Tab-separated table of N, CA and C in Angstrom:
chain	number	residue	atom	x	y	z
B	25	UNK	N	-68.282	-153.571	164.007
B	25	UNK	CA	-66.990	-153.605	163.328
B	25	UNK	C	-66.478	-155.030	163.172
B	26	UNK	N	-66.761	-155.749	164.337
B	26	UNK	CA	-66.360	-157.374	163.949
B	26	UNK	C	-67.070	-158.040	163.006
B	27	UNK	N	-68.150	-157.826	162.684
B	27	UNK	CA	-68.849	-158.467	161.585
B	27	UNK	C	-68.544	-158.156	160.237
B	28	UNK	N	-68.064	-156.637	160.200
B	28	UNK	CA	-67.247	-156.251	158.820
B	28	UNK	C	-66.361	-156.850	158.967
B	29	UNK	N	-65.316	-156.911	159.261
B	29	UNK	CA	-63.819	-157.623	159.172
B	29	UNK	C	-64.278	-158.949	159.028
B	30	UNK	N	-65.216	-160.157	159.560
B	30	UNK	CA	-65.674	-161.100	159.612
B	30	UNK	C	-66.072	-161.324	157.619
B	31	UNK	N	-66.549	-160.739	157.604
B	31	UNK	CA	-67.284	-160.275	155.867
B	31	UNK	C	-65.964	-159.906	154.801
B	32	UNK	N	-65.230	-159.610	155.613
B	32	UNK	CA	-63.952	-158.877	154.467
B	32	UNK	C	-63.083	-159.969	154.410
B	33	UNK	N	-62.834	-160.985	155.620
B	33	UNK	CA	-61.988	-162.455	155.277
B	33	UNK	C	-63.112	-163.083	154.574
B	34	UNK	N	-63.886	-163.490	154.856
B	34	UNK	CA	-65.000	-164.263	154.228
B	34	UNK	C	-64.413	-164.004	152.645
B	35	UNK	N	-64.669	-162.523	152.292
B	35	UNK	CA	-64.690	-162.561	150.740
B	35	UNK	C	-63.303	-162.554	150.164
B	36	UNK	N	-62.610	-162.156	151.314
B	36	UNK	CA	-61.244	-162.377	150.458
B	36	UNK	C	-60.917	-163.748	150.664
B	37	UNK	N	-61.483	-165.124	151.520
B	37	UNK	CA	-60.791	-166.187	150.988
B	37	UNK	C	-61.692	-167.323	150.387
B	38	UNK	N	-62.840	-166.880	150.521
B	38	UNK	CA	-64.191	-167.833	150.388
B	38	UNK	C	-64.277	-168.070	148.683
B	39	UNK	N	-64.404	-166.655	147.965
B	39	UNK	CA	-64.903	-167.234	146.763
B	39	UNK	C	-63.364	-167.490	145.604
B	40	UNK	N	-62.339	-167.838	146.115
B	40	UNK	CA	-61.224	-168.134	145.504
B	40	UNK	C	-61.218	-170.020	146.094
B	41	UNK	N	-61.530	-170.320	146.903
B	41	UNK	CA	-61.685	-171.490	147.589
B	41	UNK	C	-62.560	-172.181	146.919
B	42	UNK	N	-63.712	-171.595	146.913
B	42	UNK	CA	-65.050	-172.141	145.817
B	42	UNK	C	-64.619	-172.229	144.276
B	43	UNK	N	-64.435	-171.096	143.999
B	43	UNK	CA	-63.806	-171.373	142.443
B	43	UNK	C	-62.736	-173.020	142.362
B	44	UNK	N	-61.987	-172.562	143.108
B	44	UNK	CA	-60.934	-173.887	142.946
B	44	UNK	C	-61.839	-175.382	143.524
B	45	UNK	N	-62.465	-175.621	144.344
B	45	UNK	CA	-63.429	-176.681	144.711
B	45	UNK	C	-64.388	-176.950	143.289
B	46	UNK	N	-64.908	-176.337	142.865
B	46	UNK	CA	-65.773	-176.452	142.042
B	46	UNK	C	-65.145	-177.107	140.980
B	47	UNK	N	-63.870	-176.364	140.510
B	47	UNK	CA	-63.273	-176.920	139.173
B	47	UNK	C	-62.507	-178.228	139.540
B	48	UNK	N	-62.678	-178.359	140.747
B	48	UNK	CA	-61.703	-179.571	141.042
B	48	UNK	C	-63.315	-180.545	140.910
B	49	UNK	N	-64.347	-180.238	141.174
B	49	UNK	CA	-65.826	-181.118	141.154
B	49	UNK	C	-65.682	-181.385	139.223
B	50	UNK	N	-66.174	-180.025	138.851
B	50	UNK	CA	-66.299	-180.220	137.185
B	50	UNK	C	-65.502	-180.669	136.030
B	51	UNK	N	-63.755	-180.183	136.761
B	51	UNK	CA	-63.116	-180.670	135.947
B	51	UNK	C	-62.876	-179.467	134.695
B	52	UNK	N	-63.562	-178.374	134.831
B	52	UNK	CA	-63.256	-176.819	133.862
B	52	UNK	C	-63.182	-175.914	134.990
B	53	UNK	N	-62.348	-174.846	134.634
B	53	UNK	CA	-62.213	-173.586	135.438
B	53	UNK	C	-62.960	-172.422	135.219
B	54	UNK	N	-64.183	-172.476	133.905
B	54	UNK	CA	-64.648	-171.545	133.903
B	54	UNK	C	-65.981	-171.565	134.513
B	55	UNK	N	-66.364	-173.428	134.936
B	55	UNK	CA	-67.465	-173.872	135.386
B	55	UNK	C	-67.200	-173.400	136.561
B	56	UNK	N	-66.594	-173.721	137.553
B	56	UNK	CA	-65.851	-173.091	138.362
B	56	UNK	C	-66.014	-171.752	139.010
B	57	UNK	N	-65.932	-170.860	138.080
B	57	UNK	CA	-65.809	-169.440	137.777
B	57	UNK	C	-67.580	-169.116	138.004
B	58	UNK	N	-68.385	-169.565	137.152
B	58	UNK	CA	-69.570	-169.193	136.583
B	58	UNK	C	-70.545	-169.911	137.997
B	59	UNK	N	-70.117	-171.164	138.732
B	59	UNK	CA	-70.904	-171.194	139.666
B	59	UNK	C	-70.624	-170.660	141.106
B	60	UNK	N	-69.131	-170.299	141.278
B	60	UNK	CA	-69.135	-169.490	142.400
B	60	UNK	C	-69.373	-168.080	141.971
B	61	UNK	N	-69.541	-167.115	140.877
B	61	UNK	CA	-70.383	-166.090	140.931
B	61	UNK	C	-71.603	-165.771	140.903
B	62	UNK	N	-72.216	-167.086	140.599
B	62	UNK	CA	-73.714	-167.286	140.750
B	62	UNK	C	-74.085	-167.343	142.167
B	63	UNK	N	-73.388	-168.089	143.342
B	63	UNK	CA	-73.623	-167.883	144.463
B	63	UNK	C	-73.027	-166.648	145.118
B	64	UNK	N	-72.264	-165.729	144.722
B	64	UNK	CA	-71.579	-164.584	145.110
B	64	UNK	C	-72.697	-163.364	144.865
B	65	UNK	N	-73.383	-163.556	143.592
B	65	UNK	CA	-74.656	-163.001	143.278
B	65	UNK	C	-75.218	-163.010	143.906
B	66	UNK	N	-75.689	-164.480	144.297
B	66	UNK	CA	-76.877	-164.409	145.424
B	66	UNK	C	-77.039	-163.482	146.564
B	67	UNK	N	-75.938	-163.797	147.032
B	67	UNK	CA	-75.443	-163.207	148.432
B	67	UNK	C	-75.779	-161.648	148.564
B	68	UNK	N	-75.255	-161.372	147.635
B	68	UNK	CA	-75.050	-160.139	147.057
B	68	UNK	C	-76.981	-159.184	146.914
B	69	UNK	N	-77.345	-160.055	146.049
B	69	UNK	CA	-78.780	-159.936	146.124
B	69	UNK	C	-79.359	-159.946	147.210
B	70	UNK	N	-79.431	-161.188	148.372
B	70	UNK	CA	-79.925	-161.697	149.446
B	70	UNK	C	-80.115	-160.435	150.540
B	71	UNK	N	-78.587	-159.659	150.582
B	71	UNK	CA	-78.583	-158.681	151.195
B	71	UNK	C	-76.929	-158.368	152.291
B	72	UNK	N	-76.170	-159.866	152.008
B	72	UNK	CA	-75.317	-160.202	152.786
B	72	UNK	C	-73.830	-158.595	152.471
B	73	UNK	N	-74.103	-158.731	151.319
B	73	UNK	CA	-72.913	-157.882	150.801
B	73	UNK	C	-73.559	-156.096	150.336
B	74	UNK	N	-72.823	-155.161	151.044
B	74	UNK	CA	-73.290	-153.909	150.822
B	74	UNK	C	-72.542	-153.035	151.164
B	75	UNK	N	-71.262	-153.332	150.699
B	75	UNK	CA	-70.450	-152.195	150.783
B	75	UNK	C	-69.301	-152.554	149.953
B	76	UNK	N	-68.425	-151.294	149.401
B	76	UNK	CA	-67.925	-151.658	147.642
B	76	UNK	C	-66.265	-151.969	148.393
B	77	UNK	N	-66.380	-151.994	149.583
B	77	UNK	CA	-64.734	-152.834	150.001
B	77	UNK	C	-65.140	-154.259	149.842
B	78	UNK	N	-66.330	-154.625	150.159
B	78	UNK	CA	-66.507	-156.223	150.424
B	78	UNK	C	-66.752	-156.403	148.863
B	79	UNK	N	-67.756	-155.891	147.743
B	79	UNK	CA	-67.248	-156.163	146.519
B	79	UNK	C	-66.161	-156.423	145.999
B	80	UNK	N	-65.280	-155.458	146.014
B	80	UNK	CA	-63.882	-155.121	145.339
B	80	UNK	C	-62.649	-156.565	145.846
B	81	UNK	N	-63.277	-156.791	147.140
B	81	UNK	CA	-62.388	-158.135	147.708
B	81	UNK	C	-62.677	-159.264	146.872
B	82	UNK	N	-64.113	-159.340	147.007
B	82	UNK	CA	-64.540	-160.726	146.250
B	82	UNK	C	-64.291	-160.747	144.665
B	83	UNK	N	-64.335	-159.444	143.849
B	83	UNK	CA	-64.353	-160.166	142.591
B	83	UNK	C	-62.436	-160.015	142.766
B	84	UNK	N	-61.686	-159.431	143.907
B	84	UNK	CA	-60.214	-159.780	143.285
B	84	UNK	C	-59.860	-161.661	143.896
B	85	UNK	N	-61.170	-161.923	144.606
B	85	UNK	CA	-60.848	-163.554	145.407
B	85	UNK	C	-61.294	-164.002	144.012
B	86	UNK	N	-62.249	-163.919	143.376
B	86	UNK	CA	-62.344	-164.417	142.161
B	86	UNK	C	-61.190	-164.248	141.196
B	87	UNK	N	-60.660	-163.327	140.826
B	87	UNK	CA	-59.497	-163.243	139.620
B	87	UNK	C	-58.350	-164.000	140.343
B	88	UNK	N	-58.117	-163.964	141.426
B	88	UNK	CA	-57.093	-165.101	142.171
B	88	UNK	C	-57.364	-166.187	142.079
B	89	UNK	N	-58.278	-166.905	142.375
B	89	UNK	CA	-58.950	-168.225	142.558
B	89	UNK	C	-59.127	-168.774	140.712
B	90	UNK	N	-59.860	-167.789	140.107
B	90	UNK	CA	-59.958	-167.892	138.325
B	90	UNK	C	-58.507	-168.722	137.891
B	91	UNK	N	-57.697	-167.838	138.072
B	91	UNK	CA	-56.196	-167.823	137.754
B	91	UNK	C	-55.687	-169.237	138.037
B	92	UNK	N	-55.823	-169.512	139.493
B	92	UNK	CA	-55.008	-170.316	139.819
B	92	UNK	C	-55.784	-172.042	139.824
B	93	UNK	N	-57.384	-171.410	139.514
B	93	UNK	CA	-57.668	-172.741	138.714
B	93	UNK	C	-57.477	-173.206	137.568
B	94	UNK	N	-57.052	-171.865	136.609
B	94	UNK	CA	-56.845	-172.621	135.413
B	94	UNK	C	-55.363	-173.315	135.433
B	95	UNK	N	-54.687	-172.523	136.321
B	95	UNK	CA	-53.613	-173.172	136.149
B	95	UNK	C	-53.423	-174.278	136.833
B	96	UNK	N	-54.150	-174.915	137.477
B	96	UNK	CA	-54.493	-176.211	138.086
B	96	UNK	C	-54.980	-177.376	136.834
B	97	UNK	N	-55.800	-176.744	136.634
B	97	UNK	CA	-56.045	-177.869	135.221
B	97	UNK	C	-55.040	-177.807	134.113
B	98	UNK	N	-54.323	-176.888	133.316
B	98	UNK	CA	-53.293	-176.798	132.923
B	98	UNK	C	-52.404	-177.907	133.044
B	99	UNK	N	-52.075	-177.683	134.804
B	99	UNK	CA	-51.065	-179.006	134.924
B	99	UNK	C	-51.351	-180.156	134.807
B	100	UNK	N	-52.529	-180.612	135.028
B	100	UNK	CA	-53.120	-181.282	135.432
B	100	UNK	C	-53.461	-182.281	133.648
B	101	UNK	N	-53.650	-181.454	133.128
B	101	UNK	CA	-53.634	-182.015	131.403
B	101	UNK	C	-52.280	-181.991	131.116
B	102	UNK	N	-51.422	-181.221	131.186
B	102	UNK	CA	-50.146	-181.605	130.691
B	102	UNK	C	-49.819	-183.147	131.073
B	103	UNK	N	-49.606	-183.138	132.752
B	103	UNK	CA	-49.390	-184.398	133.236
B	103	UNK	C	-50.209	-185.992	132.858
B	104	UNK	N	-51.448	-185.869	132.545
B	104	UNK	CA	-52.384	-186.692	131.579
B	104	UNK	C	-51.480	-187.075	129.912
B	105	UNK	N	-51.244	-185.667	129.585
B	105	UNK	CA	-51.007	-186.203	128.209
B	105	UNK	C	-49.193	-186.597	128.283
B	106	UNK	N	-48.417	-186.326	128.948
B	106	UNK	CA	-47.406	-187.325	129.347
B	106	UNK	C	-47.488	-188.157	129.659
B	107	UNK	N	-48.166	-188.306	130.718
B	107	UNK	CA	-48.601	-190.417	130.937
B	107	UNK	C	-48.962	-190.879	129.636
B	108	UNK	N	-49.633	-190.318	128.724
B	108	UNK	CA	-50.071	-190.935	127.804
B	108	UNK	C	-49.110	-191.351	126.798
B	109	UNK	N	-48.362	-190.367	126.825
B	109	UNK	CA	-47.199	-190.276	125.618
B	109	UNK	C	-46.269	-191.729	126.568
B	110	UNK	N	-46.222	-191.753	127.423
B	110	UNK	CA	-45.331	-192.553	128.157
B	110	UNK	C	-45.357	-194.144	127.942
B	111	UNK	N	-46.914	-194.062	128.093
B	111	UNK	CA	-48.147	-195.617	128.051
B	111	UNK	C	-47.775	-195.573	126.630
């Protein structure tokens, strides 16, 4: 039972963490998106993930993490193109 619960934080905070790391590496949120489900896949494949609570967590850590990277870059260009307007 500790290793499930261990697996159920994992996915609820891991691949929202990755999404946002990544896009903060690439600089897009869908790059972001596309390489932490490629490793979520893996996992998934590998054998780590096998039960549809630990699914259902991870792709909602993904639509959280998705979300709140785009809206990271969002600001993040607004604030660019004000400096610019400023300069």
């Amino acid at each position: 039972m500790d290793l499930f619960i261990t697996k159920l934080l994992l996915a609820i905070f891991a691949p929202a963490l990755l999404v946002v790391f990544f896009t903060r590496v690439t600089f897009h949120h869908v790059v972001g998106l596309v390489l932490t489900l490629s490793l979520v896949a893996a996992s998934v494949y590998a054998g780590y993930t096998h039960n549809w609570v630990l699914y259902a967590a991870d792709a909602l850590s993904l639509t959280v993490g998705f979300w709140y990277a785009k809206r990271m870059v969002e600001r993040t260009r607004e604030n660019m193109e004000e400096e610019h307007q400023v300069n």
